Short mmCIF file of C-alpha atoms in Angstrom, two decimals:
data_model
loop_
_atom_site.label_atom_id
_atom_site.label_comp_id
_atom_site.label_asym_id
_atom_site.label_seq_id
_atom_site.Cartn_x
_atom_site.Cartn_y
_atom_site.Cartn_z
CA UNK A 1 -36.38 16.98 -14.73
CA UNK A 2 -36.60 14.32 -11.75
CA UNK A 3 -34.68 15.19 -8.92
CA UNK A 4 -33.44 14.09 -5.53
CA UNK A 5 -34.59 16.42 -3.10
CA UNK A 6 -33.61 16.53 0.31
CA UNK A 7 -34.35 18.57 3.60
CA UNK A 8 -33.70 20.84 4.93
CA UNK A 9 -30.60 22.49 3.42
CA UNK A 10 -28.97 23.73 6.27
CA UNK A 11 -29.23 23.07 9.86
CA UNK A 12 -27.44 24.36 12.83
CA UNK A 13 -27.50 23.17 16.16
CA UNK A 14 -25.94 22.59 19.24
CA UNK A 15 -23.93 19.34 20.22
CA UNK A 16 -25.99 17.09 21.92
CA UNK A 17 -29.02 17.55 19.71
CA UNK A 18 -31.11 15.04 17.24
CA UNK A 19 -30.85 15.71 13.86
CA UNK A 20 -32.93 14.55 11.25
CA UNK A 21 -32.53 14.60 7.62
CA UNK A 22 -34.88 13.46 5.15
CA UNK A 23 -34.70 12.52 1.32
CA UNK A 24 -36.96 12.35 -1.55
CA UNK A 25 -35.62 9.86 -3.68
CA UNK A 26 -36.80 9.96 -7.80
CA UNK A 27 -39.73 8.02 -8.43
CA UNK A 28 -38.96 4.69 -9.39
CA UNK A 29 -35.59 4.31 -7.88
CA UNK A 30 -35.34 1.88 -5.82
CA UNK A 31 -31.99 2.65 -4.85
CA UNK A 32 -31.05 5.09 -1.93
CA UNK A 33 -27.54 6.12 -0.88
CA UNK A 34 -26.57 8.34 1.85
CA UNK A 35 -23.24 10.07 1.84
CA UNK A 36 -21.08 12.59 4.00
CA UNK A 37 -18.45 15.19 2.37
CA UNK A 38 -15.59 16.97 4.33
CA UNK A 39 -12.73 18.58 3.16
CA UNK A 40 -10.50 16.46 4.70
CA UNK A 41 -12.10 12.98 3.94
CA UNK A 42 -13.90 13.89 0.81
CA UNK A 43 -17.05 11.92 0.00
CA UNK A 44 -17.62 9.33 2.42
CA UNK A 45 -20.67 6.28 1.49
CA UNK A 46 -22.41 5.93 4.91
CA UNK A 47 -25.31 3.91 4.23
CA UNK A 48 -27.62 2.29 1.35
CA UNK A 49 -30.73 0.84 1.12
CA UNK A 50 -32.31 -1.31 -2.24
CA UNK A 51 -35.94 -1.26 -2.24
CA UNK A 52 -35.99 0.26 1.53
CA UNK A 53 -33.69 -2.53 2.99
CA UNK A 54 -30.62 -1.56 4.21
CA UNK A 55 -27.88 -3.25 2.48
CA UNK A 56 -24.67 -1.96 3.91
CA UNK A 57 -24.16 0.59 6.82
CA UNK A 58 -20.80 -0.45 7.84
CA UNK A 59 -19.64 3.54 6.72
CA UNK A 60 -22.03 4.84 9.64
CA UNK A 61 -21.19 5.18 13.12
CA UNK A 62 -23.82 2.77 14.52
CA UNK A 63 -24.28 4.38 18.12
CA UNK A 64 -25.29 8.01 17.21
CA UNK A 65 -26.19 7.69 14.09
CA UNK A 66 -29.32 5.72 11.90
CA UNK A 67 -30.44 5.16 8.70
CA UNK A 68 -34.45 3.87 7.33
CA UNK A 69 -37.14 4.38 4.81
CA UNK A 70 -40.33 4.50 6.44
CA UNK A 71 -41.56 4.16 2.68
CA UNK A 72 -40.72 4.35 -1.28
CA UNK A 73 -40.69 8.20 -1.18
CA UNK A 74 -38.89 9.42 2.00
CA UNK A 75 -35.74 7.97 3.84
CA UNK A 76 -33.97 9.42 6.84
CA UNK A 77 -30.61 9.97 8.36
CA UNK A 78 -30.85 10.50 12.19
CA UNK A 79 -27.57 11.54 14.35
CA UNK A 80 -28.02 11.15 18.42
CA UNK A 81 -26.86 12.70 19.73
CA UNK A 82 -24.80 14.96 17.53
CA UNK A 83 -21.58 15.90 18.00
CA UNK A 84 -18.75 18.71 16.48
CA UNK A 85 -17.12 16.51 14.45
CA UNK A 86 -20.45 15.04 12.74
CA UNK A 87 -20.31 18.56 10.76
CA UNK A 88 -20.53 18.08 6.98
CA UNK A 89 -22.70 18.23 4.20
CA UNK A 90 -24.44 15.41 3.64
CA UNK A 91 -26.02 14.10 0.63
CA UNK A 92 -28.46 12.06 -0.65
CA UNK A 93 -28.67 9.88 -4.04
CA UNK A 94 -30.86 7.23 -5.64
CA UNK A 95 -30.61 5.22 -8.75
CA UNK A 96 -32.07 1.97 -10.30
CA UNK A 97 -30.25 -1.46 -10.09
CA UNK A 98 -32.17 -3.99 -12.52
CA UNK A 99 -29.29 -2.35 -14.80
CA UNK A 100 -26.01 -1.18 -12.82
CA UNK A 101 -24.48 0.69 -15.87
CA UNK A 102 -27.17 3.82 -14.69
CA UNK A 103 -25.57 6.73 -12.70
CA UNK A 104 -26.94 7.42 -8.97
CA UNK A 105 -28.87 11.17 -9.04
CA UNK A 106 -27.63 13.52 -5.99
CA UNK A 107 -29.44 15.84 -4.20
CA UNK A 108 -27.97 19.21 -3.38
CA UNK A 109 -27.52 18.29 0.55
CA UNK A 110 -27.98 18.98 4.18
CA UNK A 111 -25.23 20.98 5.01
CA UNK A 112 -24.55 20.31 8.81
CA UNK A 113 -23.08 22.46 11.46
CA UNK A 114 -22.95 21.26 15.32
CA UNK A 115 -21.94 24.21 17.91
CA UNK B 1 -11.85 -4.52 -4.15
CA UNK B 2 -12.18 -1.41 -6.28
CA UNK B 3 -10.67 2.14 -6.26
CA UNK B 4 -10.34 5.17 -8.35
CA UNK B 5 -7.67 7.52 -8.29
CA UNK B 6 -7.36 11.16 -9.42
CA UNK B 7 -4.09 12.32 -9.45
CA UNK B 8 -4.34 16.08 -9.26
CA UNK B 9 -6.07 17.84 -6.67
CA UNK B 10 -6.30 20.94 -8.78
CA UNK B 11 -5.98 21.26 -12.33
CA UNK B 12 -5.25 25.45 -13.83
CA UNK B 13 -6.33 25.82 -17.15
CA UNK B 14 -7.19 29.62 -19.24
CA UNK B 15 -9.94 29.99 -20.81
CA UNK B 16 -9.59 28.64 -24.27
CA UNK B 17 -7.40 26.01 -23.69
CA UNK B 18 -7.76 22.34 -23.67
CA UNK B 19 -8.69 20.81 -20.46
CA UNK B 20 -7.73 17.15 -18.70
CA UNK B 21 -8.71 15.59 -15.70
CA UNK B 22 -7.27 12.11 -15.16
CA UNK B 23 -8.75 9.42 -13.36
CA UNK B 24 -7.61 5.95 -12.91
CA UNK B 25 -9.10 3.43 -11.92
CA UNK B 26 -8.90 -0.50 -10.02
CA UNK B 27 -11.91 -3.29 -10.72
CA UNK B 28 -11.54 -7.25 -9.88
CA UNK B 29 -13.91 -7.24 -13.52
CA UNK B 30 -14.77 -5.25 -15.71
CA UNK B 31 -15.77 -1.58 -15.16
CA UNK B 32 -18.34 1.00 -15.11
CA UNK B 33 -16.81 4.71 -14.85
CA UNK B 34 -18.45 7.88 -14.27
CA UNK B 35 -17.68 11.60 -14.49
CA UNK B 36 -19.51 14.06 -11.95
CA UNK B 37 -19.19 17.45 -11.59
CA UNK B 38 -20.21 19.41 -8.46
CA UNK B 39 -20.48 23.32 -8.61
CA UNK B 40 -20.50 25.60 -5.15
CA UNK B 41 -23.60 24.23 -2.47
CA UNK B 42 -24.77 21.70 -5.20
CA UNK B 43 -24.96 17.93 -5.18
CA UNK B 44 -23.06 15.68 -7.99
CA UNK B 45 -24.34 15.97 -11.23
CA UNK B 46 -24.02 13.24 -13.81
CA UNK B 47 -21.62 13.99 -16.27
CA UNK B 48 -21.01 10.99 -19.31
CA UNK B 49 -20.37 7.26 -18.24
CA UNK B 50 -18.78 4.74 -20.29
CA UNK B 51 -19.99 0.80 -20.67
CA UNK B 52 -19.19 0.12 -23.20
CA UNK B 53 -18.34 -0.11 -26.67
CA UNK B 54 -16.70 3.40 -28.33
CA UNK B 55 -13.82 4.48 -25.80
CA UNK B 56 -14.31 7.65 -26.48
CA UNK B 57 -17.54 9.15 -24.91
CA UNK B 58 -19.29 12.24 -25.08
CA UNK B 59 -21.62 13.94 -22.14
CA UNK B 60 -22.72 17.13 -21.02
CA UNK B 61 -21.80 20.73 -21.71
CA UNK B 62 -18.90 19.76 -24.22
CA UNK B 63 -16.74 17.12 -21.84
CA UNK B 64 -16.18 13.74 -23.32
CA UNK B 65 -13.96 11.23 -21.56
CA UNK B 66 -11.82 8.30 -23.18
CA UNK B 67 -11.68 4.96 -21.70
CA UNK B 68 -8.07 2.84 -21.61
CA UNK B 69 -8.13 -0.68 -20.54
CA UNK B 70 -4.54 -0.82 -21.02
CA UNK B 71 -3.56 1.79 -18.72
CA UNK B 72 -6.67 1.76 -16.72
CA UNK B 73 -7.86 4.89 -17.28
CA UNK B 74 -10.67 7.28 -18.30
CA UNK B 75 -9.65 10.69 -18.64
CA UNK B 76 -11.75 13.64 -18.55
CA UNK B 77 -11.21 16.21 -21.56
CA UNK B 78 -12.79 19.54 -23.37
CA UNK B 79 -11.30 20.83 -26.20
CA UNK B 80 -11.53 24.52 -25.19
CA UNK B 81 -12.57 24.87 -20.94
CA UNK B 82 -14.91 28.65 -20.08
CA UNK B 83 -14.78 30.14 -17.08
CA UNK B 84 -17.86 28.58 -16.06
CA UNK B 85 -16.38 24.81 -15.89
CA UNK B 86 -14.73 25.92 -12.65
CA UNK B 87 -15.69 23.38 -10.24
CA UNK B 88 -14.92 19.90 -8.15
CA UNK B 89 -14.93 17.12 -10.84
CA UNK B 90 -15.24 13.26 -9.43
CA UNK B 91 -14.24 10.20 -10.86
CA UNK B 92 -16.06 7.11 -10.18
CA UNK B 93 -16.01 3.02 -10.78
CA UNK B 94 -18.71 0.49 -10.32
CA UNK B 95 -17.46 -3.34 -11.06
CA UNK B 96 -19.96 -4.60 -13.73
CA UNK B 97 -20.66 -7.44 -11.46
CA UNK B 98 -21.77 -5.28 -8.25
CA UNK B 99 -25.55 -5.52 -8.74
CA UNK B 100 -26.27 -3.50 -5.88
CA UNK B 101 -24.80 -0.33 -7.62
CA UNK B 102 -22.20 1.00 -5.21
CA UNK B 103 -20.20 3.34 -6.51
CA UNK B 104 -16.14 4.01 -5.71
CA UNK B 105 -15.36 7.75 -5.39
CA UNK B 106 -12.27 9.39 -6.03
CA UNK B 107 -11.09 12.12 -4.00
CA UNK B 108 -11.82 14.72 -6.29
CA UNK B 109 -9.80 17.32 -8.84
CA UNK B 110 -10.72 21.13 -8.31
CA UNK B 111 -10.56 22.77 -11.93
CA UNK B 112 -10.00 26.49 -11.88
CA UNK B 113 -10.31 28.09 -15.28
CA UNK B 114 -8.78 31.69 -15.27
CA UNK B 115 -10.38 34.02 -17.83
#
């Protein structure tokens, strides 16, 4: 089974700090959504990209945090500097969109904790 | 604009019995809905998805969901829920005419199936 993998799992750190999360999208999707999930604002869409442009980002906060795809098989979510509040699990998905009916494909997440 | 809504943020149900999870749903067209289902530390998984066609349609480990234009809707169901369907279920809504494939989450309904 194709899957969306993403890196690391966990990652603690102290406020202040870079983070860097990366994603493996599934081959062939061209698609690439980043999202954040909290208990008290659920899933959140942050950022997505269609064949590594970014096409909306307006769910990210645009002075700490940033979104790219150096290439096909890898994007990144980058938080500078990181604060308390930016701790969630966040999640990565990909799907195709020459046919919009076909779901998006998670990944199992980055769960973040900031000190 | 589009939006999903999911009722019930937990839904009881013993083993055995029949299990719903409603979900309705707002599109300026016409829709694409989704069921996901997201166990402990894991990302979404796909669940069924309806285009459509038959409002009734079937998906993974037993669920099937039935679409109503009328009322907007597209209930989750399983004729007889296990123990092991415990877990965050999500509703979700694409317009047909959103090429780029965003998705609209709803906020999520935690099923707990007592044995």
């Amino acid at each position: 089974d194709a899957r969306v993998t993403q890196t690391p799992r966990h990652k603690v750190t102290e406020m202040g700090q870079e983070v860097t999360m990366r994603c493996q999208p599934i081959l062939g999707h061209n698609t690439v959504f980043w999202y954040r999930q909290t208990m008290m604002q659920g899933l959140e869409l942050l950022a997505y990209f269609r064949n590594r442009a970014p096409l909306d980002d307006s769910g990210m906060p645009k002075d700490r945090f940033s979104a790219e795809m150096p290439d096909a098989t890898l994007a990144t979510l980058k938080i500078q500097p990181s604060e308390p509040r930016d701790s969630a699990v966040y999640f990565c998905a990909s799907g195709l969109t020459v046919n919009s009916n076909q779901p998006q494909h998670f990944g199992d997440g980055t769960r973040l904790s900031i000190l | 604009a589009q939006s999903v809504a999911q009722p019930e943020d937990q839904v009881n149900v013993a083993e055995g019995n029949p299990l719903t999870v409603k979900c309705t749903y707002s599109v300026s067209g016409n829709p694409y809905l989704f069921w996901y289902v997201q166990y402990p530390n894991r990302g979404l998984q796909f669940l069924l998805k309806y285009i459509t066609g038959d409002n009734l349609v079937k998906g993974s480990y037993g669920f099937e969901a039935e679409f109503n234009k009328s009322q907007t809707s597209f209930h989750l169901k399983k004729p007889s829920a296990l123990v092991s369907d415990s877990a965050l279920y999500f509703c979700a809504v694409r317009d047909m005419g959103d090429s780029w494939g965003k998705l609209q989450f709803g906020a999520g309904t935690q099923v707990v199936v007592t044995p």
